[in-house]
Short mmCIF file of C-alpha atoms in Angstrom, two decimals:
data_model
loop_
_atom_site.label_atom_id
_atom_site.label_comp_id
_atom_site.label_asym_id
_atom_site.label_seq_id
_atom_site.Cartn_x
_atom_site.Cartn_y
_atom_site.Cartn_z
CA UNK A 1 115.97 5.52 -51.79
CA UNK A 2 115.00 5.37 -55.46
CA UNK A 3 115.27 2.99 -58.15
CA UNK A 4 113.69 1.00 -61.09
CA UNK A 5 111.86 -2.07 -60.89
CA UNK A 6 111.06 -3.31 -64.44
CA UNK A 7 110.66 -0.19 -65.73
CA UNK A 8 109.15 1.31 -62.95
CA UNK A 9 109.88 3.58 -60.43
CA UNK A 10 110.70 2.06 -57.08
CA UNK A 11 110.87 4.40 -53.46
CA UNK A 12 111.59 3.41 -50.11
CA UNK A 13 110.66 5.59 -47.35
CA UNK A 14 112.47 4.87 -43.72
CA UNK A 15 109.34 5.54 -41.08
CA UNK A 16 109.52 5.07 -37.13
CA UNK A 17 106.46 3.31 -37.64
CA UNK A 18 106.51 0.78 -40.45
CA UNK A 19 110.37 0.84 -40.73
CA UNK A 20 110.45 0.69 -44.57
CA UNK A 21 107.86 1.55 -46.59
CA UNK A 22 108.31 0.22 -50.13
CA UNK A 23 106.53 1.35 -53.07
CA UNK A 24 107.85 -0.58 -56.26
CA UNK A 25 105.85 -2.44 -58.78
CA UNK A 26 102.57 -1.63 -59.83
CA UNK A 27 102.13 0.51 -56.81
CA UNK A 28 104.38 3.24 -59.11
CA UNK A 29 101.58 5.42 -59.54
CA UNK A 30 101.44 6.32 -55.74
CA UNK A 31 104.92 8.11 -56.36
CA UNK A 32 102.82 10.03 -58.63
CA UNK A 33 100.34 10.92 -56.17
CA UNK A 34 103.10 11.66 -53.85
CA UNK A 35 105.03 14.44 -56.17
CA UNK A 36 101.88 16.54 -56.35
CA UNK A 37 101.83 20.24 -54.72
CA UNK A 38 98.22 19.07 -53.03
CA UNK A 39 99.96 15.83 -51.28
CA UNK A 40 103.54 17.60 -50.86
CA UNK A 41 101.49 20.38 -48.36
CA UNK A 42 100.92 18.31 -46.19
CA UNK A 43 104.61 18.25 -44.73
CA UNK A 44 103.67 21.40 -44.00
CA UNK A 45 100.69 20.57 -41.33
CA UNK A 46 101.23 19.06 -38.56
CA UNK A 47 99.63 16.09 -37.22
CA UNK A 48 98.49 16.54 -33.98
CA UNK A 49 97.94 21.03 -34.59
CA UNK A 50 99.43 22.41 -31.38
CA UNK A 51 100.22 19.18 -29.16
CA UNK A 52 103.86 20.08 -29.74
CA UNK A 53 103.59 23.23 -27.38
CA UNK A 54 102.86 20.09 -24.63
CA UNK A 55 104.37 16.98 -26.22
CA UNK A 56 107.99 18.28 -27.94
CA UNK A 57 108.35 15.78 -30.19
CA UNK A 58 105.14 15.77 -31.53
CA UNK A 59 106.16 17.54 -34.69
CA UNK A 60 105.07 14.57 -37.24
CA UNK A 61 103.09 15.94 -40.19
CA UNK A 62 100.21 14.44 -42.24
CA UNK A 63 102.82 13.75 -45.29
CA UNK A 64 104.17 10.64 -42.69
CA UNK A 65 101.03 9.66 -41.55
CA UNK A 66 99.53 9.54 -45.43
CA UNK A 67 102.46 7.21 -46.25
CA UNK A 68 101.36 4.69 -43.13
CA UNK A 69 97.85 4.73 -43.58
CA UNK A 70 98.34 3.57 -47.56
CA UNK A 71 101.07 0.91 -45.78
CA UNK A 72 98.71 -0.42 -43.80
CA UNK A 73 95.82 -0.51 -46.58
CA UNK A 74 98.58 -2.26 -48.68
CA UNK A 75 99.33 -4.76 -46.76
CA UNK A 76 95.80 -5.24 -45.62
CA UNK A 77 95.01 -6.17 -49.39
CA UNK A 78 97.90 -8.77 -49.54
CA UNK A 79 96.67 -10.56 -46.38
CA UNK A 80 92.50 -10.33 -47.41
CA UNK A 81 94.06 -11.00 -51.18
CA UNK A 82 96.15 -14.26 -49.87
CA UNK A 83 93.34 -15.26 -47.14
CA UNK A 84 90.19 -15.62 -49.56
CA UNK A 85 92.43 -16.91 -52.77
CA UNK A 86 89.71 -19.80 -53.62
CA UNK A 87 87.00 -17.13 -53.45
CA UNK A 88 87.19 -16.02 -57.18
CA UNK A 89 84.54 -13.28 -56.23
CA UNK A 90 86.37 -11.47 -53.48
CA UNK A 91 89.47 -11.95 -54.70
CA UNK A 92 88.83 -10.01 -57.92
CA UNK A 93 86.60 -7.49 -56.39
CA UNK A 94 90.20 -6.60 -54.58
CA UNK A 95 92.15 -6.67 -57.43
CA UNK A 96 90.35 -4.90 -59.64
CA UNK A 97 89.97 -1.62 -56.60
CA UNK A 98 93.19 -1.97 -55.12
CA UNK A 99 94.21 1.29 -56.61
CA UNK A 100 91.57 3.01 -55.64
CA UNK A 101 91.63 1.71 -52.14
CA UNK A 102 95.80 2.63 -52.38
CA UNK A 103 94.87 6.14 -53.88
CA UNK A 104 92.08 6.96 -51.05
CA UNK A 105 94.32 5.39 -48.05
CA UNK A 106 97.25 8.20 -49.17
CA UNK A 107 95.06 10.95 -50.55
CA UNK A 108 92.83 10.30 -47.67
CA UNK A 109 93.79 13.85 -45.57
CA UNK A 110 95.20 16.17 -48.20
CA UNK A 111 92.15 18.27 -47.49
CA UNK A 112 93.40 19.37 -44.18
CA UNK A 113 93.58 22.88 -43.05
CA UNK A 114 96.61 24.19 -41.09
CA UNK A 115 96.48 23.08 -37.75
CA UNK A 116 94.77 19.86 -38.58
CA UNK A 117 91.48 19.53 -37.04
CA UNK A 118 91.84 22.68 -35.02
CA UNK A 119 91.12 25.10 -38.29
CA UNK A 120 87.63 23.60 -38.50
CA UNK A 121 86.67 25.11 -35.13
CA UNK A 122 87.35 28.43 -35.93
CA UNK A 123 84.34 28.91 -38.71
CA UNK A 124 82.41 25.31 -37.50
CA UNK A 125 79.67 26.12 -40.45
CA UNK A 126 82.45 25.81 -43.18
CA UNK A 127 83.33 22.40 -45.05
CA UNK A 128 85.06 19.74 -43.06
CA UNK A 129 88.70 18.48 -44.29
CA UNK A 130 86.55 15.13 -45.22
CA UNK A 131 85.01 17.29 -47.82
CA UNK A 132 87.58 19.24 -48.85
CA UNK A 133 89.79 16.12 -49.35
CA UNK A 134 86.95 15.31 -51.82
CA UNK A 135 86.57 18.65 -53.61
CA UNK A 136 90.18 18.35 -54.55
CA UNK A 137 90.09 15.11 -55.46
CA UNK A 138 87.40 16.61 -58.25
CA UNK A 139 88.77 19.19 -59.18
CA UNK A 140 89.95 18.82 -62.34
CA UNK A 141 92.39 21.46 -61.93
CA UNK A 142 93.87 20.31 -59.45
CA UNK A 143 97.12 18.19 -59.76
CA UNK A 144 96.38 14.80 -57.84
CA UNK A 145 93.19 14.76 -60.27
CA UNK A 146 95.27 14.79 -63.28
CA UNK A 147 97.56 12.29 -61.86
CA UNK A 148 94.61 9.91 -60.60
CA UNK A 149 93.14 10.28 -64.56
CA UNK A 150 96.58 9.94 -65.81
CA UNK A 151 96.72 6.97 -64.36
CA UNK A 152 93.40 5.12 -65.41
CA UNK A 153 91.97 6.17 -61.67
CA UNK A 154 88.97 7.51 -61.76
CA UNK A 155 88.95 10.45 -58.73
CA UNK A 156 84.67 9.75 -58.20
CA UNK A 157 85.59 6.32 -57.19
CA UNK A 158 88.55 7.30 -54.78
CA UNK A 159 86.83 10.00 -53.26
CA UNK A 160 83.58 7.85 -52.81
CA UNK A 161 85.47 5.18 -50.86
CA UNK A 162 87.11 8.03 -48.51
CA UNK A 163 83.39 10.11 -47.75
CA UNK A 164 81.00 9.63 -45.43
CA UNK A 165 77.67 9.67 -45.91
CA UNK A 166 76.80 13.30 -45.84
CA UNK A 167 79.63 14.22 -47.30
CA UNK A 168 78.69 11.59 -50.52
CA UNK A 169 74.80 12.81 -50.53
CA UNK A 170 76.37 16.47 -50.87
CA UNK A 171 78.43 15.59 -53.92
CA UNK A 172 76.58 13.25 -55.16
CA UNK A 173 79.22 10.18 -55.04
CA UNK A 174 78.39 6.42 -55.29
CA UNK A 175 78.98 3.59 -52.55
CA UNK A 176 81.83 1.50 -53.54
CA UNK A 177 80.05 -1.57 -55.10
CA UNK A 178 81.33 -3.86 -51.68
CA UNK A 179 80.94 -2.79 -48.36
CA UNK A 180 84.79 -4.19 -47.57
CA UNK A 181 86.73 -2.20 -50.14
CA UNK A 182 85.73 1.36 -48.22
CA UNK A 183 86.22 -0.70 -44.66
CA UNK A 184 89.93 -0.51 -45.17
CA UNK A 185 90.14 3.19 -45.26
CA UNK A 186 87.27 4.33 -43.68
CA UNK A 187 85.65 2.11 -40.72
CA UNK A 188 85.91 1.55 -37.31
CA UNK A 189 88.87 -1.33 -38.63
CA UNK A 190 90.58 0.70 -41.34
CA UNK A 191 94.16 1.83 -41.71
CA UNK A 192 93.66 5.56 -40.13
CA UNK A 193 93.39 4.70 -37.03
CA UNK A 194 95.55 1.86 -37.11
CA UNK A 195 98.51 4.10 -38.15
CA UNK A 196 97.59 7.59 -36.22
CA UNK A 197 97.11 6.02 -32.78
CA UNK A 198 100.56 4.04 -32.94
CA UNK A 199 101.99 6.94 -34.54
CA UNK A 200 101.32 9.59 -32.28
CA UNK A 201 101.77 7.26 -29.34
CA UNK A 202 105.25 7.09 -30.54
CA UNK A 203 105.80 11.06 -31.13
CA UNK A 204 104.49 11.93 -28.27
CA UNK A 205 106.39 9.59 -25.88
CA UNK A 206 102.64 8.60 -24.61
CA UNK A 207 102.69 5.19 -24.94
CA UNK A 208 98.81 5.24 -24.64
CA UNK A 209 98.16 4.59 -28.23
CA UNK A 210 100.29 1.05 -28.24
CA UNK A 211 98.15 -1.72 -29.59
CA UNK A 212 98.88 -5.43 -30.99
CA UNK A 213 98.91 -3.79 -34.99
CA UNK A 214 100.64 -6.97 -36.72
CA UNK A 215 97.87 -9.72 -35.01
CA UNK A 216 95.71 -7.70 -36.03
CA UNK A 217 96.94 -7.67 -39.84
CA UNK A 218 96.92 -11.58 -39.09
CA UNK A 219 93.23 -11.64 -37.91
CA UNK A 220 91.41 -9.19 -41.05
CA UNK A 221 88.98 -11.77 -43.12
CA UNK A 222 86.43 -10.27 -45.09
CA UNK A 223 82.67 -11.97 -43.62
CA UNK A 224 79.19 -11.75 -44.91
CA UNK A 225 76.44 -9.76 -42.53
CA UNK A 226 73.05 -10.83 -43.10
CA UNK A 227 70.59 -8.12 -43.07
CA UNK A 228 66.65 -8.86 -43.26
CA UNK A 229 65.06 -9.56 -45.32
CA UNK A 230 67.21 -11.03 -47.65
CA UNK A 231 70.38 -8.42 -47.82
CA UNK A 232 74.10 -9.87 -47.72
CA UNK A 233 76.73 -7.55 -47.50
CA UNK A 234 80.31 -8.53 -47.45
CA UNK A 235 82.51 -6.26 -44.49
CA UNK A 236 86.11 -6.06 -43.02
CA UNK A 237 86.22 -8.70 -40.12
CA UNK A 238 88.95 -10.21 -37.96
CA UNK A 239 88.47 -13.92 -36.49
CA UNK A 240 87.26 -13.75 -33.94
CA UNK A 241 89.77 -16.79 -32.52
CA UNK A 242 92.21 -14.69 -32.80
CA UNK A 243 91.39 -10.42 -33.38
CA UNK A 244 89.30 -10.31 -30.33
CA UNK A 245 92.17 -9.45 -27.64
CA UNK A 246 94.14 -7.34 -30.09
CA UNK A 247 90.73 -5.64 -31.58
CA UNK A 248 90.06 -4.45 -27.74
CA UNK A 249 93.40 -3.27 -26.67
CA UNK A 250 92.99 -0.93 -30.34
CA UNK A 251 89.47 0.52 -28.79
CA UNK A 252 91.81 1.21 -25.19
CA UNK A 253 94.37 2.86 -27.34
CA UNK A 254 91.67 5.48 -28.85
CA UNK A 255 89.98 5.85 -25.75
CA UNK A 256 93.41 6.68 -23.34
CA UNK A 257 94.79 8.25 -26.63
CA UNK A 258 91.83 10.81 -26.36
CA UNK A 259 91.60 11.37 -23.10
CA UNK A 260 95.26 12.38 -22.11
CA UNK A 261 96.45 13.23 -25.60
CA UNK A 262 94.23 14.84 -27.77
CA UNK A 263 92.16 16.25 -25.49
CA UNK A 264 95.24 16.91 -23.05
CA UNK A 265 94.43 19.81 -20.75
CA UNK A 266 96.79 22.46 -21.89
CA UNK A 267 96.81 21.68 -25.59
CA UNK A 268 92.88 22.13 -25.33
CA UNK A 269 93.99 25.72 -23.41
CA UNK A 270 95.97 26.65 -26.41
CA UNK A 271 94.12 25.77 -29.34
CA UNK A 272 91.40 27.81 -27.56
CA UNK A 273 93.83 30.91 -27.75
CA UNK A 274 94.12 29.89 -31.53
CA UNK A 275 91.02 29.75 -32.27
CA UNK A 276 89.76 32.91 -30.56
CA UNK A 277 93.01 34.77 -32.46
CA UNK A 278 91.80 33.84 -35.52
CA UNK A 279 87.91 35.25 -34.60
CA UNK A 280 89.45 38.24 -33.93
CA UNK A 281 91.38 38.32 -36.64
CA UNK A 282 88.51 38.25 -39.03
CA UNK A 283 86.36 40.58 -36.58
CA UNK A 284 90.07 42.75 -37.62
CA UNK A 285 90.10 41.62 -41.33
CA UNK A 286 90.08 44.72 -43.31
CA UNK A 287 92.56 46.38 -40.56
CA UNK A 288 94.95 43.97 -40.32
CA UNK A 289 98.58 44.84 -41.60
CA UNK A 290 99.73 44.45 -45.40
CA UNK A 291 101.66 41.57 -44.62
CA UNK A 292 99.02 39.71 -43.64
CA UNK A 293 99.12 36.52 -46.45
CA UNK A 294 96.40 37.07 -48.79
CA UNK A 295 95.03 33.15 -48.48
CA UNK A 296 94.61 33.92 -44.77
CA UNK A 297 92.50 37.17 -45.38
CA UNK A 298 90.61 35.40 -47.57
CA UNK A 299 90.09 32.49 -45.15
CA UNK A 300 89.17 35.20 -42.35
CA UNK A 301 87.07 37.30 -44.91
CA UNK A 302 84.76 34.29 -45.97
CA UNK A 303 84.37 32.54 -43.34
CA UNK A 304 86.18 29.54 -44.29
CA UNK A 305 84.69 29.13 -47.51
CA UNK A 306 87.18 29.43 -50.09
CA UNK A 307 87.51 27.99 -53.85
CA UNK A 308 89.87 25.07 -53.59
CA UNK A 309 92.90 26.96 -54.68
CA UNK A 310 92.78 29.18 -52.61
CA UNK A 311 92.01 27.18 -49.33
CA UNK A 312 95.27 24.64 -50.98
CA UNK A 313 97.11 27.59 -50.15
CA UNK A 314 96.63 27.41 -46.41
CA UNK A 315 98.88 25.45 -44.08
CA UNK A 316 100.60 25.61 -40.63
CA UNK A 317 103.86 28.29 -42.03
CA UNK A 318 101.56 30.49 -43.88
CA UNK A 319 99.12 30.79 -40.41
CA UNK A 320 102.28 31.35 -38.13
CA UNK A 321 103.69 33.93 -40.49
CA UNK A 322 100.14 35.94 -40.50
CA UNK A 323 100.61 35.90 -36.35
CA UNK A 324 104.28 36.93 -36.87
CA UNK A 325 102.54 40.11 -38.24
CA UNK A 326 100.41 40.60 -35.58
CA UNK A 327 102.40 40.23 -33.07
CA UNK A 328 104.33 43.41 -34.17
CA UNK A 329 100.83 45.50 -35.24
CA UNK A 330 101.25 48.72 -34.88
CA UNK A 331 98.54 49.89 -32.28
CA UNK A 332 97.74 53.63 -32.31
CA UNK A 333 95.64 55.46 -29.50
CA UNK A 334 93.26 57.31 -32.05
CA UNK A 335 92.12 54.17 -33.39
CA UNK A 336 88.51 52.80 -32.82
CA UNK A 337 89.79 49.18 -32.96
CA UNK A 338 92.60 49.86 -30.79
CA UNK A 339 91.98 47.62 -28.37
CA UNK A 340 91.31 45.01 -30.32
CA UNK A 341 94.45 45.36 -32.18
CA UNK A 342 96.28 45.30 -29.06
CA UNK A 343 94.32 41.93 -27.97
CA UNK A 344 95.45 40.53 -31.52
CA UNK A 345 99.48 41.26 -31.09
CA UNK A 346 99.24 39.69 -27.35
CA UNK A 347 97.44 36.98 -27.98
CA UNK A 348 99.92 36.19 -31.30
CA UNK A 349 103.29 37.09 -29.34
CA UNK A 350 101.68 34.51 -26.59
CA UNK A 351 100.96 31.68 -29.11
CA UNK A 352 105.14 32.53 -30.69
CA UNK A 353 106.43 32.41 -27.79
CA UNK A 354 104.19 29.76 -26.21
CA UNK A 355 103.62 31.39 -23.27
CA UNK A 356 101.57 30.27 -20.53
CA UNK A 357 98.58 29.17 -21.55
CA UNK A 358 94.93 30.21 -20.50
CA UNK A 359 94.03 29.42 -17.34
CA UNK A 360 91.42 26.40 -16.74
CA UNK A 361 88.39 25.52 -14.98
CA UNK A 362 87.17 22.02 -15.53
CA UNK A 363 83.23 21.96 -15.51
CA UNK A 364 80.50 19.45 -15.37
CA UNK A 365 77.67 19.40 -18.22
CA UNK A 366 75.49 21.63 -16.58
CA UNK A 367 78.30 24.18 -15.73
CA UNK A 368 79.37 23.55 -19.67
CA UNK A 369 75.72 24.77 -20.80
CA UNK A 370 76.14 27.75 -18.40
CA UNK A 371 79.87 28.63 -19.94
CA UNK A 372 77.95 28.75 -23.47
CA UNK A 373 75.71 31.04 -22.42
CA UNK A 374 78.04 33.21 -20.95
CA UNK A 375 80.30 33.53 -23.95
CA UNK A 376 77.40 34.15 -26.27
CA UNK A 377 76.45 36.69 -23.76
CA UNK A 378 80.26 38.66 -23.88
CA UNK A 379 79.45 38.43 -28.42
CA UNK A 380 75.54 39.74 -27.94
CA UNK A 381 77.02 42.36 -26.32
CA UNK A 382 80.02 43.13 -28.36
CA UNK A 383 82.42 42.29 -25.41
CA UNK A 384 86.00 42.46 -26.37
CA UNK A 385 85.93 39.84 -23.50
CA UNK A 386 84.62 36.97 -25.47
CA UNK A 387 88.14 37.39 -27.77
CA UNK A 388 89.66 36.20 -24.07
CA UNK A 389 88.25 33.15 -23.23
CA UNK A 390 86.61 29.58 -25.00
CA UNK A 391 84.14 27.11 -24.14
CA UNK A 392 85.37 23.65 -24.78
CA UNK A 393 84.24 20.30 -25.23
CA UNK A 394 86.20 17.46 -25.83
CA UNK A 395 83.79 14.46 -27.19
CA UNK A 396 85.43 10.83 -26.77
CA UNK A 397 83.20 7.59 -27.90
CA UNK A 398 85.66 5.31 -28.65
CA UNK A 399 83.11 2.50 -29.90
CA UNK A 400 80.38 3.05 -32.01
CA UNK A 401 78.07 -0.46 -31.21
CA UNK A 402 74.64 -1.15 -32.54
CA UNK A 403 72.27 0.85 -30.82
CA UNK A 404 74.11 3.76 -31.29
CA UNK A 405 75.13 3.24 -35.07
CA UNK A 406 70.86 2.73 -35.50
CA UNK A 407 69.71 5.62 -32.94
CA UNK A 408 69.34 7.77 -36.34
CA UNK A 409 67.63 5.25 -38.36
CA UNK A 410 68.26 1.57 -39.02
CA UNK A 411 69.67 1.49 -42.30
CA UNK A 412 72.01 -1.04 -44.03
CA UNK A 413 75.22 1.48 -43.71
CA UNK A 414 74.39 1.86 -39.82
CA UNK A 415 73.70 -1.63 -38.68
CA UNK A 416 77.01 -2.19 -40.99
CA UNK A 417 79.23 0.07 -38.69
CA UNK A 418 79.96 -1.99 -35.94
CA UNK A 419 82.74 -4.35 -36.12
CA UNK A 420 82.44 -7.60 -36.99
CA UNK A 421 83.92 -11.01 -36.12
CA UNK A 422 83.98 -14.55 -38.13
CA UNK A 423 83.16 -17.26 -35.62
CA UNK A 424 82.42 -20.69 -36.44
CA UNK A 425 82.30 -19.75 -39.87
CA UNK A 426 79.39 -17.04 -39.05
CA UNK A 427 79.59 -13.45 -38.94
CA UNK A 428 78.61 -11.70 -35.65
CA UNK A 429 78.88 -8.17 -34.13
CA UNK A 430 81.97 -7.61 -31.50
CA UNK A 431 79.12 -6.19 -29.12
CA UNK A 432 77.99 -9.77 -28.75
CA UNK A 433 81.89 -11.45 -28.19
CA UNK A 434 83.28 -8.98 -26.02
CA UNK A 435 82.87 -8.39 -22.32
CA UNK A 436 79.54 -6.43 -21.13
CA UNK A 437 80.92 -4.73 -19.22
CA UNK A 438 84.13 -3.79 -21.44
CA UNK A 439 81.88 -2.87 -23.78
CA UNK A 440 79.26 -0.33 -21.82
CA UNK A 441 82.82 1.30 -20.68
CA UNK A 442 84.15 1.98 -25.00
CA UNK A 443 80.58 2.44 -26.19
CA UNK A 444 79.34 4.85 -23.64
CA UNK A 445 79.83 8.40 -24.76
CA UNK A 446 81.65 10.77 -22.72
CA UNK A 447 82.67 14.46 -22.60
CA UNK A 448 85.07 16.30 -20.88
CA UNK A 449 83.80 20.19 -20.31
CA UNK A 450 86.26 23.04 -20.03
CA UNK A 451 86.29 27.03 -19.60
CA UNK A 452 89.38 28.54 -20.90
CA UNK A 453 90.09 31.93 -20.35
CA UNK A 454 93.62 34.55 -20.13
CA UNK A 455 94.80 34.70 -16.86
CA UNK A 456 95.06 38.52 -17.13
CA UNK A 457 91.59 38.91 -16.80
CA UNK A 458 90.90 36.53 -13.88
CA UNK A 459 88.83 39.18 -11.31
CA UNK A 460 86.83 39.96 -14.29
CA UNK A 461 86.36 36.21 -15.43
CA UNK A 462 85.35 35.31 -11.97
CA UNK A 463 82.56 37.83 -11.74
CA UNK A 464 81.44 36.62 -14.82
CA UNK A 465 81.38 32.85 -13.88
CA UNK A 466 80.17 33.65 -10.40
CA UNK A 467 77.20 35.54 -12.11
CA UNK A 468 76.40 32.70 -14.52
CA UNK A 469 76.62 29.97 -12.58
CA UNK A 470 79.91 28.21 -14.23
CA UNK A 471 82.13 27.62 -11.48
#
């Protein structure tokens, strides 16, 4: 529903999540941000890539999720704004970034590939979407740029609050001038996760992802970490009378979430499929039929490195119409890549169709290294086999404490990254509220191994495994 509100334009968006989602006020430039081709593509990639093949109604697209993640960042900056009113300094530092912080919460995915996370397994050397979201944000051709300038935003200060720090070395981009104002969209506390793990919960039917969001809305301060000698850095907190419960059952969520959702069995079996299509797609690229969309030729042809245009022109329709062309290749018995072709239409009619999927072996991490070894084995070799089978590893650490935030180094940005708590008016580490034992079982990194292959090759597949020691 649209409207005015003086002089502005007002929206408000009916979501399963957040129930309404009002934009109105000064918050009139995000409708801006919205209308742009770079922001409106995402309705047209999927949230959770190929979960939908398991989970039906898993359909939800990064367009929703955008629009819950700046909710969440919105209303995080009322509560901080309201909570620290008779701190001056805080208080302004919020009101004079809140666009910014607004901007990056929406804009924070629009540099998602089709597929969502999936595409950036296929070529693992290209950029990341965390970097692409950035490039586009710089771009000055792009349209979200424009409308960020347009605006009074500057894009250098959205995209800094959104990258990481590689990904801000790389393009050179400042650290927001307080710690706090990139803690609401990117932290272990920020809106992201708050909205993606309730969210998906919800399409999925999982329940897994259900956590105590509004206490924890009630709990967010903003607390100063003392770092020697004499550093101070203001971060997102909760207090800790009141966050700690509701700040655990969050880390459960992510943990269970990944476990049985994201790294679900047979979702795992067909993104392997995917991903293995698309290799031999590009192994394919300069026989693949005419009707093969040109931004997924290019995609195939460079390895994932595109110009931003170009890779804006990828998403989840344009991908499934490039396998609707396989799947009806023409395959002729002359032909040197014949059976390659023919791998490419099964392997696209299966993914269609959804089919069954590969078959799986679940491995330990010795068995894992040994699965590696075997598939680089089938490529040294030129095996067609290796287009029929995918090692996978599914990484879960749903807690990222001290010692593992400083294992690289002990600067100020990785002592920072553990959440923090206000206590008796002093700012301390979760790691030292919560239960031991709770937290060696969210801060201890696990890994679930996998060998994937086609069931129509299983005699072969077993020799193979037999002979390298997988299974």
């Amino acid at each position: 529903m649209a409207g005015k509100h003086k002089g502005k334009r007002t929206k408000v968006f009916r979501d399963p999540i957040h129930d309404l989602i009002c934009i109105e006020g000064d918050d009139a430039f995000i409708l801006d941000l919205i209308d742009t081709k770079e922001f409106q593509r995402l309705r047209r990639i999927k949230q959770l890539g190929l979960s939908h093949f398991v989970y039906p109604g898993a359909e939800h697209s990064r367009f929703t999720h955008s629009l819950g993640v700046y909710n969440f960042a919105r209303r995080m900056i009322e509560k901080l704004t309201a909570r620290h009113k008779k701190q001056r300094n805080i208080v302004k530092a919020l009101q004079q970034n809140q666009r910014e912080i607004k901007a990056a919460a929406l804009l924070h995915d629009i540099g998602h590939g089709p597929f969502s996370h999936v595409l950036e397994r296929v070529f693992p050397e290209s950029p990341d979407h965390e970097k692409w979201t950035c490039k586009i944000l710089l771009d000055k051709q792009s349209e979200v740029n424009t409308k960020l300038r347009t605006n009074r935003i500057e894009p250098r200060k959205v995209a800094s609050i959104i990258a990481d720090g590689t990904c801000a070395a790389e393009l050179d981009l400042e650290h927001p001038e307080e710690r706090f104002l990139k803690d609401i969209v990117s932290s272990q506390l920020d809106a992201d996760r708050m909205d993606y793990l309730l969210r998906d919960s919800l399409m999925t039917g999982s329940r897994y992802g259900q956590y105590d969001s509004e206490w924890i809305l009630n709990a967010v301060t903003i607390g100063t970490v003392k770092l020697p000698p004499n550093a101070k850095h203001k971060t997102l907190c909760l207090e800790a009378s009141k966050g700690t419960g509701a700040i655990e059952g969050l880390l459960q969520s992510r943990l269970l979430m990944t476990q049985y959702v994201y790294g679900h069995t047979t979702t795992r079996a067909y993104e392997g499929e995917l991903i293995q299509t698309l290799l031999l797609a590009a192994q394919l690229v300069d026989d693949l039929p005419d009707g093969t969309p040109k931004p997924v030729r290019a995609f195939l042809s460079n390895s994932g490195r595109l110009d931003t245009k170009s890779y804006l022109m990828l998403d989840d329709e344009v991908v499934w119409w490039a396998m609707r062309r396989w799947a009806q290749v023409p395959v002729g018995r002359d032909s040197s890549n014949g059976p390659l072709k023919s791998a490419l239409r099964r392997h696209a009619l299966n993914l269609i169709r959804r089919k069954n999927p590969w078959r799986t072996h679940v491995l330990n991490h010795d068995q894992y290294f040994n699965a590696e070894t075997l598939v680089r084995s089938l490529r040294d070799d030129r095996d067609s086999l290796v287009f029929e089978c995918y090692a996978d590893d599914v990484k879960i650490l749903p807690y990222k404490d001290m010692e593992y935030s400083t294992a690289g180094g002990a600067d100020d940005d990785s002592r920072l990254s553990e959440i923090h708590l206000v206590k008796d008016d002093e700012t301390v580490r979760l790691s030292t509220i919560i239960d031991p034992t709770m937290l060696e079982f969210l801060s201890r990194k696990q890994a679930m191994f996998r060998f994937h292959h086609d069931r129509k090759f299983d005699s072969r597949f077993a020799r193979h495994m037999k002979r390298y020691g997988v299974c």
